[in-house]
């Protein structure tokens, strides 16, 4: 993906309605860790489609409650190129990490994910899936990684196959019992 092209695209920003929803979501103490808190929604996902890319802004509850209007992460999906990349807004760095491997605060694992019906429909349409959720975004990223790994292994094994091509097969009368 061309990062300069992606930087021109404007990611979805926090809406006033969503900010109000986040402010009303009062954290409660976690059952497992006394110092942890749990939100109804630990992450807020907003999606938009622009220039063939699916752009997903990811907001963390603690920052939205403090008034943040900009996302913590912006994930760019390119179905045509079978690729994705993540921009971390705090550090200004690009990440190759999948959503499931990003650096999350511990409270998000006990909290839900908010995605509006409109955003779900957009994601479902873009990824061409039957449902739209965090799991579908994660599945797309995992599938991309798996295809890349298979291609990398194929490059290796193709060299081996070419080297073994002149080797004849086993004779017909070969006994395979050792």
GROMACS .gro file of N, CA and C in nm:
model
  534
    1UNK      N    1   0.085  -0.117   0.000
    1UNK     CA    2   0.000   0.000   0.000
    1UNK      C    3   0.089   0.123   0.000
    2UNK      N    4   0.044   0.224  -0.069
    2UNK     CA    5   0.121   0.347  -0.079
    2UNK      C    6   0.081   0.440   0.036
    3UNK      N    7   0.172   0.457   0.128
    3UNK     CA    8   0.142   0.532   0.251
    3UNK      C    9   0.111   0.678   0.221
    4UNK      N   10   0.179   0.737   0.123
    4UNK     CA   11   0.151   0.876   0.088
    4UNK      C   12   0.009   0.893   0.038
    5UNK      N   13  -0.038   0.797  -0.039
    5UNK     CA   14  -0.176   0.800  -0.087
    5UNK      C   15  -0.274   0.784   0.028
    6UNK      N   16  -0.240   0.698   0.124
    6UNK     CA   17  -0.329   0.675   0.238
    6UNK      C   18  -0.336   0.798   0.329
    7UNK      N   19  -0.227   0.870   0.341
    7UNK     CA   20  -0.224   0.987   0.430
    7UNK      C   21  -0.316   1.099   0.380
    8UNK      N   22  -0.347   1.098   0.250
    8UNK     CA   23  -0.437   1.200   0.195
    8UNK      C   24  -0.582   1.170   0.232
    9UNK      N   25  -0.613   1.043   0.249
    9UNK     CA   26  -0.749   1.002   0.284
    9UNK      C   27  -0.782   1.045   0.426
   10UNK      N   28  -0.903   1.089   0.445
   10UNK     CA   29  -0.947   1.135   0.578
   10UNK      C   30  -1.022   1.022   0.648
   11UNK      N   31  -0.969   0.973   0.761
   11UNK     CA   32  -1.039   0.866   0.833
   11UNK      C   33  -1.165   0.918   0.901
   12UNK      N   34  -1.259   0.830   0.928
   12UNK     CA   35  -1.380   0.873   0.999
   12UNK      C   36  -1.345   0.927   1.138
   13UNK      N   37  -1.408   1.038   1.173
   13UNK     CA   38  -1.384   1.100   1.304
   13UNK      C   39  -1.502   1.074   1.396
   14UNK      N   40  -1.476   1.089   1.523
   14UNK     CA   41  -1.577   1.067   1.626
   14UNK      C   42  -1.694   1.162   1.606
   15UNK      N   43  -1.814   1.107   1.613
   15UNK     CA   44  -1.935   1.188   1.599
   15UNK      C   45  -1.983   1.230   1.737
   16UNK      N   46  -2.055   1.339   1.745
   16UNK     CA   47  -2.108   1.382   1.876
   16UNK      C   48  -2.198   1.277   1.942
   17UNK      N   49  -2.280   1.209   1.863
   17UNK     CA   50  -2.370   1.106   1.919
   17UNK      C   51  -2.289   0.992   1.982
   18UNK      N   52  -2.185   0.951   1.911
   18UNK     CA   53  -2.102   0.842   1.960
   18UNK      C   54  -2.023   0.884   2.084
   19UNK      N   55  -1.980   1.009   2.085
   19UNK     CA   56  -1.908   1.061   2.201
   19UNK      C   57  -1.999   1.062   2.324
   20UNK      N   58  -2.125   1.096   2.303
   20UNK     CA   59  -2.221   1.096   2.413
   20UNK      C   60  -2.246   0.955   2.463
   21UNK      N   61  -2.253   0.860   2.372
   21UNK     CA   62  -2.269   0.718   2.409
   21UNK      C   63  -2.152   0.673   2.496
   22UNK      N   64  -2.032   0.713   2.457
   22UNK     CA   65  -1.912   0.675   2.532
   22UNK      C   66  -1.909   0.742   2.669
   23UNK      N   67  -1.952   0.865   2.676
   23UNK     CA   68  -1.952   0.935   2.806
   23UNK      C   69  -2.050   0.872   2.904
   24UNK      N   70  -2.158   0.819   2.852
   24UNK     CA   71  -2.259   0.756   2.938
   24UNK      C   72  -2.218   0.617   2.982
   25UNK      N   73  -2.118   0.562   2.916
   25UNK     CA   74  -2.070   0.426   2.949
   25UNK      C   75  -1.974   0.435   3.067
   26UNK      N   76  -2.028   0.424   3.186
   26UNK     CA   77  -1.948   0.435   3.307
   26UNK      C   78  -1.876   0.304   3.334
   27UNK      N   79  -1.744   0.309   3.355
   27UNK     CA   80  -1.671   0.184   3.380
   27UNK      C   81  -1.707   0.123   3.515
   28UNK      N   82  -1.706  -0.008   3.519
   28UNK     CA   83  -1.728  -0.080   3.644
   28UNK      C   84  -1.603  -0.161   3.675
   29UNK      N   85  -1.586  -0.198   3.799
   29UNK     CA   86  -1.468  -0.278   3.837
   29UNK      C   87  -1.479  -0.417   3.778
   30UNK      N   88  -1.366  -0.467   3.735
   30UNK     CA   89  -1.360  -0.601   3.679
   30UNK      C   90  -1.374  -0.704   3.791
   31UNK      N   91  -1.428  -0.819   3.755
   31UNK     CA   92  -1.445  -0.926   3.853
   31UNK      C   93  -1.313  -0.994   3.886
   32UNK      N   94  -1.219  -0.990   3.792
   32UNK     CA   95  -1.095  -1.065   3.807
   32UNK      C   96  -0.982  -0.985   3.870
   33UNK      N   97  -0.970  -0.859   3.831
   33UNK     CA   98  -0.859  -0.776   3.880
   33UNK      C   99  -0.916  -0.652   3.945
   34UNK      N  100  -0.880  -0.627   4.066
   34UNK     CA  101  -0.935  -0.514   4.141
   34UNK      C  102  -0.901  -0.381   4.076
   35UNK      N  103  -0.784  -0.371   4.012
   35UNK     CA  104  -0.742  -0.245   3.953
   35UNK      C  105  -0.799  -0.224   3.812
   36UNK      N  106  -0.858  -0.325   3.755
   36UNK     CA  107  -0.911  -0.315   3.618
   36UNK      C  108  -1.052  -0.259   3.617
   37UNK      N  109  -1.085  -0.198   3.504
   37UNK     CA  110  -1.221  -0.150   3.483
   37UNK      C  111  -1.276  -0.218   3.359
   38UNK      N  112  -1.407  -0.214   3.346
   38UNK     CA  113  -1.473  -0.278   3.234
   38UNK      C  114  -1.579  -0.182   3.181
   39UNK      N  115  -1.574  -0.158   3.049
   39UNK     CA  116  -1.673  -0.074   2.984
   39UNK      C  117  -1.772  -0.162   2.909
   40UNK      N  118  -1.888  -0.107   2.880
   40UNK     CA  119  -1.979  -0.180   2.793
   40UNK      C  120  -1.913  -0.194   2.656
   41UNK      N  121  -1.855  -0.082   2.608
   41UNK     CA  122  -1.780  -0.082   2.482
   41UNK      C  123  -1.639  -0.030   2.509
   42UNK      N  124  -1.540  -0.114   2.493
   42UNK     CA  125  -1.402  -0.073   2.514
   42UNK      C  126  -1.341  -0.008   2.392
   43UNK      N  127  -1.395  -0.045   2.275
   43UNK     CA  128  -1.347   0.013   2.149
   43UNK      C  129  -1.467   0.053   2.064
   44UNK      N  130  -1.450   0.163   1.993
   44UNK     CA  131  -1.551   0.213   1.902
   44UNK      C  132  -1.492   0.211   1.761
   45UNK      N  133  -1.561   0.145   1.668
   45UNK     CA  134  -1.515   0.134   1.531
   45UNK      C  135  -1.605   0.218   1.441
   46UNK      N  136  -1.544   0.302   1.360
   46UNK     CA  137  -1.615   0.378   1.259
   46UNK      C  138  -1.553   0.345   1.125
   47UNK      N  139  -1.635   0.324   1.024
   47UNK     CA  140  -1.584   0.282   0.893
   47UNK      C  141  -1.630   0.375   0.784
   48UNK      N  142  -1.547   0.380   0.679
   48UNK     CA  143  -1.586   0.453   0.559
   48UNK      C  144  -1.509   0.395   0.443
   49UNK      N  145  -1.563   0.413   0.324
   49UNK     CA  146  -1.501   0.362   0.203
   49UNK      C  147  -1.461   0.483   0.118
   50UNK      N  148  -1.335   0.483   0.075
   50UNK     CA  149  -1.286   0.594  -0.007
   50UNK      C  150  -1.175   0.545  -0.099
   51UNK      N  151  -1.187   0.580  -0.226
   51UNK     CA  152  -1.088   0.546  -0.329
   51UNK      C  153  -1.052   0.397  -0.330
   52UNK      N  154  -1.151   0.312  -0.308
   52UNK     CA  155  -1.128   0.168  -0.313
   52UNK      C  156  -1.076   0.108  -0.183
   53UNK      N  157  -1.056   0.189  -0.082
   53UNK     CA  158  -1.008   0.141   0.048
   53UNK      C  159  -1.123   0.141   0.148
   54UNK      N  160  -1.118   0.048   0.240
   54UNK     CA  161  -1.204   0.050   0.357
   54UNK      C  162  -1.119   0.109   0.468
   55UNK      N  163  -1.165   0.217   0.526
   55UNK     CA  164  -1.089   0.285   0.632
   55UNK      C  165  -1.167   0.268   0.761
   56UNK      N  166  -1.102   0.208   0.861
   56UNK     CA  167  -1.167   0.184   0.990
   56UNK      C  168  -1.090   0.260   1.098
   57UNK      N  169  -1.159   0.353   1.163
   57UNK     CA  170  -1.100   0.426   1.276
   57UNK      C  171  -1.135   0.352   1.404
   58UNK      N  172  -1.035   0.334   1.489
   58UNK     CA  173  -1.054   0.262   1.615
   58UNK      C  174  -1.029   0.359   1.730
   59UNK      N  175  -1.131   0.380   1.811
   59UNK     CA  176  -1.123   0.469   1.926
   59UNK      C  177  -1.127   0.386   2.053
   60UNK      N  178  -1.047   0.423   2.152
   60UNK     CA  179  -1.050   0.356   2.282
   60UNK      C  180  -1.141   0.433   2.377
   61UNK      N  181  -1.216   0.360   2.457
   61UNK     CA  182  -1.316   0.420   2.545
   61UNK      C  183  -1.256   0.526   2.638
   62UNK      N  184  -1.141   0.497   2.697
   62UNK     CA  185  -1.084   0.591   2.793
   62UNK      C  186  -1.052   0.726   2.728
   63UNK      N  187  -1.011   0.726   2.602
   63UNK     CA  188  -0.977   0.851   2.534
   63UNK      C  189  -1.102   0.924   2.486
   64UNK      N  190  -1.201   0.849   2.443
   64UNK     CA  191  -1.327   0.911   2.399
   64UNK      C  192  -1.394   0.978   2.518
   65UNK      N  193  -1.393   0.911   2.631
   65UNK     CA  194  -1.453   0.969   2.753
   65UNK      C  195  -1.382   1.097   2.795
   66UNK      N  196  -1.253   1.107   2.761
   66UNK     CA  197  -1.175   1.227   2.794
   66UNK      C  198  -1.191   1.336   2.689
   67UNK      N  199  -1.264   1.306   2.580
   67UNK     CA  200  -1.291   1.407   2.479
   67UNK      C  201  -1.212   1.395   2.350
   68UNK      N  202  -1.143   1.285   2.331
   68UNK     CA  203  -1.063   1.267   2.209
   68UNK      C  204  -1.155   1.258   2.087
   69UNK      N  205  -1.118   1.329   1.981
   69UNK     CA  206  -1.196   1.326   1.859
   69UNK      C  207  -1.127   1.244   1.751
   70UNK      N  208  -1.002   1.209   1.774
   70UNK     CA  209  -0.925   1.138   1.673
   70UNK      C  210  -0.897   0.995   1.719
   71UNK      N  211  -0.891   0.903   1.625
   71UNK     CA  212  -0.875   0.762   1.661
   71UNK      C  213  -0.736   0.727   1.713
   72UNK      N  214  -0.727   0.617   1.785
   72UNK     CA  215  -0.599   0.565   1.831
   72UNK      C  216  -0.529   0.494   1.716
   73UNK      N  217  -0.607   0.418   1.638
   73UNK     CA  218  -0.555   0.347   1.521
   73UNK      C  219  -0.647   0.373   1.402
   74UNK      N  220  -0.586   0.379   1.284
   74UNK     CA  221  -0.662   0.384   1.160
   74UNK      C  222  -0.614   0.266   1.077
   75UNK      N  223  -0.707   0.176   1.044
   75UNK     CA  224  -0.672   0.055   0.969
   75UNK      C  225  -0.725   0.070   0.827
   76UNK      N  226  -0.636   0.052   0.731
   76UNK     CA  227  -0.670   0.062   0.590
   76UNK      C  228  -0.675  -0.079   0.531
   77UNK      N  229  -0.787  -0.114   0.470
   77UNK     CA  230  -0.804  -0.243   0.406
   77UNK      C  231  -0.813  -0.221   0.255
   78UNK      N  232  -0.742  -0.303   0.178
   78UNK     CA  233  -0.749  -0.298   0.033
   78UNK      C  234  -0.779  -0.438  -0.017
   79UNK      N  235  -0.906  -0.466  -0.042
   79UNK     CA  236  -0.947  -0.600  -0.084
   79UNK      C  237  -0.890  -0.635  -0.220
   80UNK      N  238  -0.883  -0.538  -0.309
   80UNK     CA  239  -0.833  -0.562  -0.444
   80UNK      C  240  -0.686  -0.606  -0.442
   81UNK      N  241  -0.606  -0.540  -0.360
   81UNK     CA  242  -0.464  -0.574  -0.349
   81UNK      C  243  -0.439  -0.681  -0.244
   82UNK      N  244  -0.545  -0.723  -0.174
   82UNK     CA  245  -0.535  -0.825  -0.069
   82UNK      C  246  -0.431  -0.782   0.036
   83UNK      N  247  -0.453  -0.665   0.092
   83UNK     CA  248  -0.356  -0.607   0.183
   83UNK      C  249  -0.426  -0.523   0.290
   84UNK      N  250  -0.354  -0.492   0.395
   84UNK     CA  251  -0.401  -0.403   0.501
   84UNK      C  252  -0.278  -0.341   0.568
   85UNK      N  253  -0.299  -0.228   0.631
   85UNK     CA  254  -0.193  -0.163   0.708
   85UNK      C  255  -0.260  -0.076   0.813
   86UNK      N  256  -0.192  -0.055   0.924
   86UNK     CA  257  -0.247   0.020   1.036
   86UNK      C  258  -0.159   0.141   1.065
   87UNK      N  259  -0.223   0.255   1.089
   87UNK     CA  260  -0.152   0.376   1.127
   87UNK      C  261  -0.181   0.404   1.273
   88UNK      N  262  -0.077   0.415   1.354
   88UNK     CA  263  -0.092   0.449   1.496
   88UNK      C  264  -0.081   0.600   1.509
   89UNK      N  265  -0.189   0.665   1.546
   89UNK     CA  266  -0.193   0.811   1.545
   89UNK      C  267  -0.107   0.874   1.653
   90UNK      N  268  -0.094   0.810   1.769
   90UNK     CA  269  -0.014   0.868   1.878
   90UNK      C  270   0.132   0.882   1.840
   91UNK      N  271   0.189   0.779   1.780
   91UNK     CA  272   0.331   0.780   1.747
   91UNK      C  273   0.357   0.823   1.603
   92UNK      N  274   0.254   0.823   1.519
   92UNK     CA  275   0.270   0.856   1.378
   92UNK      C  276   0.341   0.748   1.300
   93UNK      N  277   0.333   0.623   1.349
   93UNK     CA  278   0.403   0.512   1.284
   93UNK      C  279   0.304   0.417   1.217
   94UNK      N  280   0.353   0.353   1.112
   94UNK     CA  281   0.277   0.252   1.041
   94UNK      C  282   0.305   0.117   1.103
   95UNK      N  283   0.200   0.037   1.116
   95UNK     CA  284   0.212  -0.097   1.175
   95UNK      C  285   0.162  -0.200   1.075
   96UNK      N  286   0.230  -0.312   1.071
   96UNK     CA  287   0.187  -0.425   0.989
   96UNK      C  288   0.102  -0.522   1.072
   97UNK      N  289   0.082  -0.491   1.197
   97UNK     CA  290   0.010  -0.580   1.289
   97UNK      C  291  -0.136  -0.592   1.254
   98UNK      N  292  -0.189  -0.711   1.281
   98UNK     CA  293  -0.332  -0.733   1.268
   98UNK      C  294  -0.400  -0.669   1.388
   99UNK      N  295  -0.529  -0.646   1.377
   99UNK     CA  296  -0.604  -0.585   1.487
   99UNK      C  297  -0.586  -0.663   1.617
  100UNK      N  298  -0.586  -0.794   1.607
  100UNK     CA  299  -0.576  -0.877   1.728
  100UNK      C  300  -0.438  -0.867   1.794
  101UNK      N  301  -0.338  -0.818   1.723
  101UNK     CA  302  -0.203  -0.810   1.778
  101UNK      C  303  -0.157  -0.669   1.813
  102UNK      N  304  -0.245  -0.572   1.801
  102UNK     CA  305  -0.207  -0.436   1.837
  102UNK      C  306  -0.196  -0.422   1.988
  103UNK      N  307  -0.136  -0.315   2.030
  103UNK     CA  308  -0.113  -0.291   2.171
  103UNK      C  309  -0.241  -0.232   2.234
  104UNK      N  310  -0.316  -0.317   2.304
  104UNK     CA  311  -0.442  -0.276   2.363
  104UNK      C  312  -0.429  -0.267   2.514
  105UNK      N  313  -0.503  -0.175   2.577
  105UNK     CA  314  -0.511  -0.178   2.724
  105UNK      C  315  -0.588  -0.301   2.768
  106UNK      N  316  -0.561  -0.347   2.887
  106UNK     CA  317  -0.617  -0.473   2.933
  106UNK      C  318  -0.770  -0.471   2.943
  107UNK      N  319  -0.830  -0.355   2.967
  107UNK     CA  320  -0.975  -0.351   2.987
  107UNK      C  321  -1.054  -0.388   2.861
  108UNK      N  322  -0.994  -0.378   2.745
  108UNK     CA  323  -1.073  -0.406   2.624
  108UNK      C  324  -1.111  -0.553   2.611
  109UNK      N  325  -1.036  -0.641   2.677
  109UNK     CA  326  -1.065  -0.783   2.664
  109UNK      C  327  -1.193  -0.823   2.739
  110UNK      N  328  -1.233  -0.742   2.835
  110UNK     CA  329  -1.356  -0.769   2.909
  110UNK      C  330  -1.471  -0.680   2.862
  111UNK      N  331  -1.442  -0.593   2.764
  111UNK     CA  332  -1.542  -0.498   2.715
  111UNK      C  333  -1.583  -0.534   2.573
  112UNK      N  334  -1.697  -0.483   2.532
  112UNK     CA  335  -1.747  -0.509   2.397
  112UNK      C  336  -1.690  -0.411   2.295
  113UNK      N  337  -1.735  -0.426   2.173
  113UNK     CA  338  -1.694  -0.339   2.062
  113UNK      C  339  -1.818  -0.274   2.004
  114UNK      N  340  -1.813  -0.143   1.986
  114UNK     CA  341  -1.927  -0.073   1.929
  114UNK      C  342  -1.904  -0.050   1.780
  115UNK      N  343  -2.004  -0.088   1.700
  115UNK     CA  344  -2.004  -0.060   1.557
  115UNK      C  345  -2.149  -0.031   1.519
  116UNK      N  346  -2.174   0.081   1.455
  116UNK     CA  347  -2.311   0.114   1.417
  116UNK      C  348  -2.357   0.020   1.305
  117UNK      N  349  -2.486   0.013   1.286
  117UNK     CA  350  -2.543  -0.072   1.181
  117UNK      C  351  -2.495  -0.026   1.044
  118UNK      N  352  -2.485   0.104   1.026
  118UNK     CA  353  -2.437   0.159   0.898
  118UNK      C  354  -2.292   0.116   0.872
  119UNK      N  355  -2.207   0.119   0.973
  119UNK     CA  356  -2.068   0.076   0.958
  119UNK      C  357  -2.061  -0.074   0.933
  120UNK      N  358  -2.143  -0.150   1.001
  120UNK     CA  359  -2.146  -0.295   0.979
  120UNK      C  360  -2.186  -0.327   0.835
  121UNK      N  361  -2.287  -0.255   0.783
  121UNK     CA  362  -2.330  -0.277   0.646
  121UNK      C  363  -2.220  -0.243   0.547
  122UNK      N  364  -2.148  -0.135   0.572
  122UNK     CA  365  -2.038  -0.095   0.485
  122UNK      C  366  -1.926  -0.200   0.485
  123UNK      N  367  -1.891  -0.249   0.602
  123UNK     CA  368  -1.786  -0.352   0.614
  123UNK      C  369  -1.831  -0.480   0.546
  124UNK      N  370  -1.955  -0.518   0.569
  124UNK     CA  371  -2.010  -0.639   0.508
  124UNK      C  372  -2.008  -0.629   0.356
  125UNK      N  373  -2.046  -0.514   0.304
  125UNK     CA  374  -2.047  -0.493   0.159
  125UNK      C  375  -1.905  -0.495   0.103
  126UNK      N  376  -1.811  -0.431   0.172
  126UNK     CA  377  -1.674  -0.422   0.122
  126UNK      C  378  -1.603  -0.558   0.125
  127UNK      N  379  -1.616  -0.629   0.236
  127UNK     CA  380  -1.549  -0.759   0.249
  127UNK      C  381  -1.628  -0.873   0.185
  128UNK      N  382  -1.752  -0.844   0.146
  128UNK     CA  383  -1.840  -0.945   0.085
  128UNK      C  384  -1.857  -1.066   0.177
  129UNK      N  385  -1.901  -1.037   0.299
  129UNK     CA  386  -1.925  -1.141   0.398
  129UNK      C  387  -2.073  -1.141   0.435
  130UNK      N  388  -2.116  -1.247   0.502
  130UNK     CA  389  -2.256  -1.255   0.542
  130UNK      C  390  -2.286  -1.173   0.666
  131UNK      N  391  -2.186  -1.156   0.750
  131UNK     CA  392  -2.201  -1.072   0.869
  131UNK      C  393  -2.089  -0.970   0.870
  132UNK      N  394  -2.102  -0.873   0.956
  132UNK     CA  395  -1.996  -0.772   0.969
  132UNK      C  396  -1.969  -0.752   1.116
  133UNK      N  397  -1.849  -0.776   1.155
  133UNK     CA  398  -1.812  -0.757   1.293
  133UNK      C  399  -1.660  -0.749   1.302
  134UNK      N  400  -1.612  -0.736   1.422
  134UNK     CA  401  -1.468  -0.738   1.445
  134UNK      C  402  -1.408  -0.868   1.395
  135UNK      N  403  -1.480  -0.977   1.413
  135UNK     CA  404  -1.432  -1.109   1.371
  135UNK      C  405  -1.409  -1.114   1.220
  136UNK      N  406  -1.492  -1.048   1.142
  136UNK     CA  407  -1.476  -1.048   0.996
  136UNK      C  408  -1.353  -0.967   0.957
  137UNK      N  409  -1.329  -0.856   1.023
  137UNK     CA  410  -1.207  -0.778   0.996
  137UNK      C  411  -1.084  -0.860   1.031
  138UNK      N  412  -1.089  -0.925   1.145
  138UNK     CA  413  -0.979  -1.010   1.190
  138UNK      C  414  -0.958  -1.128   1.094
  139UNK      N  415  -1.066  -1.188   1.049
  139UNK     CA  416  -1.057  -1.302   0.956
  139UNK      C  417  -0.993  -1.259   0.824
  140UNK      N  418  -1.031  -1.141   0.774
  140UNK     CA  419  -0.971  -1.091   0.650
  140UNK      C  420  -0.820  -1.077   0.668
  141UNK      N  421  -0.778  -1.018   0.781
  141UNK     CA  422  -0.635  -1.000   0.805
  141UNK      C  423  -0.563  -1.133   0.819
  142UNK      N  424  -0.623  -1.227   0.889
  142UNK     CA  425  -0.562  -1.360   0.903
  142UNK      C  426  -0.550  -1.431   0.768
  143UNK      N  427  -0.652  -1.419   0.685
  143UNK     CA  428  -0.649  -1.482   0.553
  143UNK      C  429  -0.539  -1.421   0.466
  144UNK      N  430  -0.523  -1.290   0.473
  144UNK     CA  431  -0.416  -1.224   0.398
  144UNK      C  432  -0.281  -1.278   0.443
  145UNK      N  433  -0.263  -1.287   0.574
  145UNK     CA  434  -0.135  -1.338   0.627
  145UNK      C  435  -0.111  -1.482   0.586
  146UNK      N  436  -0.215  -1.563   0.587
  146UNK     CA  437  -0.200  -1.703   0.549
  146UNK      C  438  -0.162  -1.717   0.402
  147UNK      N  439  -0.226  -1.638   0.315
  147UNK     CA  440  -0.193  -1.643   0.173
  147UNK      C  441  -0.048  -1.598   0.148
  148UNK      N  442  -0.004  -1.497   0.221
  148UNK     CA  443   0.136  -1.452   0.208
  148UNK      C  444   0.233  -1.561   0.253
  149UNK      N  445   0.201  -1.628   0.361
  149UNK     CA  446   0.288  -1.734   0.412
  149UNK      C  447   0.294  -1.851   0.313
  150UNK      N  448   0.180  -1.889   0.257
  150UNK     CA  449   0.178  -1.996   0.158
  150UNK      C  450   0.260  -1.958   0.033
  151UNK      N  451   0.251  -1.835  -0.009
  151UNK     CA  452   0.329  -1.790  -0.125
  151UNK      C  453   0.478  -1.793  -0.095
  152UNK      N  454   0.514  -1.753   0.027
  152UNK     CA  455   0.656  -1.756   0.066
  152UNK      C  456   0.707  -1.899   0.072
  153UNK      N  457   0.630  -1.991   0.124
  153UNK     CA  458   0.669  -2.131   0.129
  153UNK      C  459   0.677  -2.191  -0.012
  154UNK      N  460   0.584  -2.151  -0.098
  154UNK     CA  461   0.584  -2.202  -0.235
  154UNK      C  462   0.711  -2.160  -0.309
  155UNK      N  463   0.758  -2.039  -0.287
  155UNK     CA  464   0.883  -1.995  -0.349
  155UNK      C  465   0.999  -2.086  -0.308
  156UNK      N  466   1.000  -2.129  -0.183
  156UNK     CA  467   1.104  -2.219  -0.135
  156UNK      C  468   1.089  -2.359  -0.195
  157UNK      N  469   0.969  -2.412  -0.186
  157UNK     CA  470   0.949  -2.550  -0.230
  157UNK      C  471   0.957  -2.565  -0.381
  158UNK      N  472   0.929  -2.460  -0.456
  158UNK     CA  473   0.944  -2.467  -0.602
  158UNK      C  474   1.089  -2.493  -0.641
  159UNK      N  475   1.183  -2.436  -0.567
  159UNK     CA  476   1.326  -2.459  -0.592
  159UNK      C  477   1.359  -2.605  -0.562
  160UNK      N  478   1.306  -2.658  -0.456
  160UNK     CA  479   1.330  -2.798  -0.421
  160UNK      C  480   1.271  -2.891  -0.526
  161UNK      N  481   1.149  -2.862  -0.569
  161UNK     CA  482   1.083  -2.945  -0.670
  161UNK      C  483   1.162  -2.944  -0.801
  162UNK      N  484   1.214  -2.829  -0.839
  162UNK     CA  485   1.293  -2.821  -0.961
  162UNK      C  486   1.420  -2.904  -0.948
  163UNK      N  487   1.483  -2.904  -0.831
  163UNK     CA  488   1.606  -2.981  -0.809
  163UNK      C  489   1.575  -3.131  -0.808
  164UNK      N  490   1.458  -3.172  -0.763
  164UNK     CA  491   1.423  -3.314  -0.754
  164UNK      C  492   1.360  -3.369  -0.882
  165UNK      N  493   1.328  -3.284  -0.977
  165UNK     CA  494   1.262  -3.328  -1.099
  165UNK      C  495   1.340  -3.436  -1.175
  166UNK      N  496   1.475  -3.424  -1.189
  166UNK     CA  497   1.548  -3.528  -1.262
  166UNK      C  498   1.558  -3.662  -1.189
  167UNK      N  499   1.525  -3.666  -1.061
  167UNK     CA  500   1.536  -3.790  -0.984
  167UNK      C  501   1.419  -3.881  -1.023
  168UNK      N  502   1.450  -4.006  -1.067
  168UNK     CA  503   1.341  -4.096  -1.108
  168UNK      C  504   1.260  -4.144  -0.986
  169UNK      N  505   1.140  -4.189  -1.013
  169UNK     CA  506   1.054  -4.242  -0.907
  169UNK      C  507   1.102  -4.379  -0.861
  170UNK      N  508   1.035  -4.435  -0.762
  170UNK     CA  509   1.071  -4.568  -0.711
  170UNK      C  510   1.037  -4.675  -0.816
  171UNK      N  511   1.118  -4.779  -0.822
  171UNK     CA  512   1.086  -4.889  -0.914
  171UNK      C  513   0.956  -4.958  -0.874
  172UNK      N  514   0.888  -5.019  -0.970
  172UNK     CA  515   0.758  -5.082  -0.945
  172UNK      C  516   0.770  -5.200  -0.849
  173UNK      N  517   0.882  -5.271  -0.857
  173UNK     CA  518   0.897  -5.388  -0.771
  173UNK      C  519   0.961  -5.356  -0.635
  174UNK      N  520   0.970  -5.229  -0.601
  174UNK     CA  521   1.028  -5.186  -0.473
  174UNK      C  522   0.935  -5.226  -0.360
  175UNK      N  523   0.989  -5.292  -0.259
  175UNK     CA  524   0.908  -5.331  -0.144
  175UNK      C  525   0.921  -5.224  -0.036
  176UNK      N  526   0.809  -5.179   0.012
  176UNK     CA  527   0.813  -5.071   0.110
  176UNK      C  528   0.811  -5.119   0.254
  177UNK      N  529   0.832  -5.244   0.278
  177UNK     CA  530   0.831  -5.292   0.416
  177UNK      C  531   0.973  -5.300   0.472
  178UNK      N  532   1.005  -5.218   0.568
  178UNK     CA  533   1.138  -5.220   0.632
  178UNK      C  534   1.130  -5.284   0.766
   0.00000   0.00000   0.00000
